[in-house]
Short mmCIF file of C-alpha atoms in Angstrom, two decimals:
data_model
loop_
_atom_site.label_atom_id
_atom_site.label_comp_id
_atom_site.label_asym_id
_atom_site.label_seq_id
_atom_site.Cartn_x
_atom_site.Cartn_y
_atom_site.Cartn_z
CA ASP A 22 68.22 74.69 104.77
CA MET A 23 65.11 73.09 106.17
CA ALA A 24 67.27 70.04 107.34
CA ASP A 25 69.41 72.62 109.57
CA ALA A 26 66.35 74.82 110.58
CA ILE A 27 64.41 71.23 112.31
CA PHE A 28 67.35 70.00 113.51
CA HIS A 29 67.95 74.17 115.21
CA LEU A 30 64.35 73.82 116.83
CA LEU A 31 65.02 70.09 118.43
CA ASP A 32 68.50 71.47 119.45
CA SER A 33 67.51 74.53 120.93
CA GLY A 34 64.77 73.55 123.32
CA ALA A 35 61.46 75.77 120.58
CA GLY A 36 58.60 75.54 122.05
CA TYR A 37 56.30 73.38 120.12
CA GLY A 38 53.51 74.60 116.68
CA THR A 39 53.93 75.32 113.35
CA TYR A 40 57.03 77.49 112.16
CA ASN A 41 57.46 78.83 108.59
CA LEU A 42 60.53 78.56 107.10
CA THR A 43 61.23 79.95 103.21
CA GLY A 44 64.19 81.66 102.79
CA SER A 45 64.90 84.82 104.06
CA GLY A 46 65.35 88.13 101.66
CA ALA A 47 64.05 89.86 99.05
CA VAL A 48 60.08 87.98 98.03
CA LYS A 49 59.79 87.44 94.68
CA SER A 50 57.81 85.38 92.23
CA TRP A 51 57.79 82.58 90.73
CA ALA A 52 58.54 83.49 87.39
CA ASP A 53 61.06 85.37 88.92
CA ILE A 54 62.36 82.76 90.53
CA ALA A 55 62.85 80.37 87.33
CA ARG A 56 64.28 83.05 86.10
CA THR A 57 67.12 83.55 88.34
CA VAL A 58 67.06 79.69 87.82
CA PHE A 59 67.41 79.67 83.99
CA ASP A 60 70.37 83.02 84.08
CA LEU A 61 72.36 80.59 86.57
CA THR A 62 72.31 77.45 84.37
CA ASN A 63 72.68 78.19 81.41
CA GLY A 64 72.35 82.34 80.75
CA ASN A 65 68.47 82.43 79.34
CA GLY A 66 66.15 83.71 82.28
CA GLY A 67 64.83 86.38 79.65
CA LYS A 68 62.97 83.72 77.76
CA ILE A 69 61.19 83.16 80.62
CA LYS A 70 57.65 84.70 80.25
CA PRO A 71 54.91 85.21 83.39
CA ILE A 72 51.69 84.14 83.77
CA SER A 73 48.75 85.43 86.14
CA THR A 74 47.49 82.29 88.46
CA ALA A 75 44.08 83.21 86.76
CA GLU A 76 45.71 82.91 83.15
CA TYR A 77 47.15 79.71 83.75
CA PHE A 78 44.16 77.66 85.07
CA ALA A 79 41.72 79.50 82.14
CA ASN A 80 41.39 76.51 80.12
CA ALA A 81 41.76 73.75 83.13
CA LYS A 82 39.58 71.29 82.52
CA ALA A 83 39.54 69.67 86.09
CA PRO A 84 38.81 71.73 89.36
CA VAL A 85 42.49 73.44 90.67
CA SER A 86 43.24 74.48 93.79
CA PRO A 87 42.82 77.70 94.73
CA ARG A 88 45.95 79.96 95.14
CA PRO A 89 46.68 82.95 97.38
CA THR A 90 47.86 86.11 95.85
CA TYR A 91 50.41 86.96 97.71
CA SER A 92 52.16 83.50 99.55
CA ALA A 93 55.37 85.05 101.69
CA LEU A 94 55.90 83.53 104.95
CA ASP A 95 56.30 85.06 107.77
CA LEU A 96 60.22 84.28 109.09
CA ALA A 97 59.79 85.84 112.81
CA LYS A 98 58.89 83.15 114.92
CA ILE A 99 61.13 80.76 114.05
CA GLU A 100 63.88 83.78 113.65
CA ALA A 101 62.76 84.72 116.77
CA THR A 102 64.32 80.83 117.86
CA GLY A 103 67.94 82.47 117.10
CA LEU A 104 67.87 80.93 113.59
CA ASP A 105 69.65 82.87 110.80
CA VAL A 106 68.21 82.01 108.00
CA PRO A 107 69.96 82.24 105.01
CA ASP A 108 68.90 84.16 101.84
CA TRP A 109 67.02 82.11 99.21
CA GLU A 110 68.92 84.05 96.55
CA GLU A 111 72.54 82.78 98.40
CA SER A 112 71.23 79.51 99.10
CA LEU A 113 69.77 79.03 95.28
CA LYS A 114 73.33 79.69 93.75
CA ALA A 115 75.16 78.37 96.25
CA TYR A 116 73.13 75.04 95.00
CA VAL A 117 73.12 75.03 91.44
CA THR A 118 76.84 76.13 91.29
CA LYS A 119 77.32 72.41 93.80
CA GLU A 120 75.13 69.93 90.84
CA LEU A 121 76.74 71.87 87.83
CA LYS A 122 80.05 71.14 88.76
CA LYS A 123 78.77 67.34 89.12
#
């Protein structure tokens, strides 16, 4: 998807600048994404237990980079260039299915 977006920007003559790119569709947490991957690969997504960023770094021994509370990317700028951004869940399912066939 990233390569397709880069070629789209180059081929369409889109203006210079920074473009956000992520899959379109529902905004999900990292735990939700991991759950989806586990469900697609071996059906045990229910084993994923969400944890907050505060809990995750509570016992960190070194300084950690701050994490945003909400980090969904705005796709409006890249979509305005005519790019149809694929749904991340469909892209993930296609990728995992392809990789499992190897």
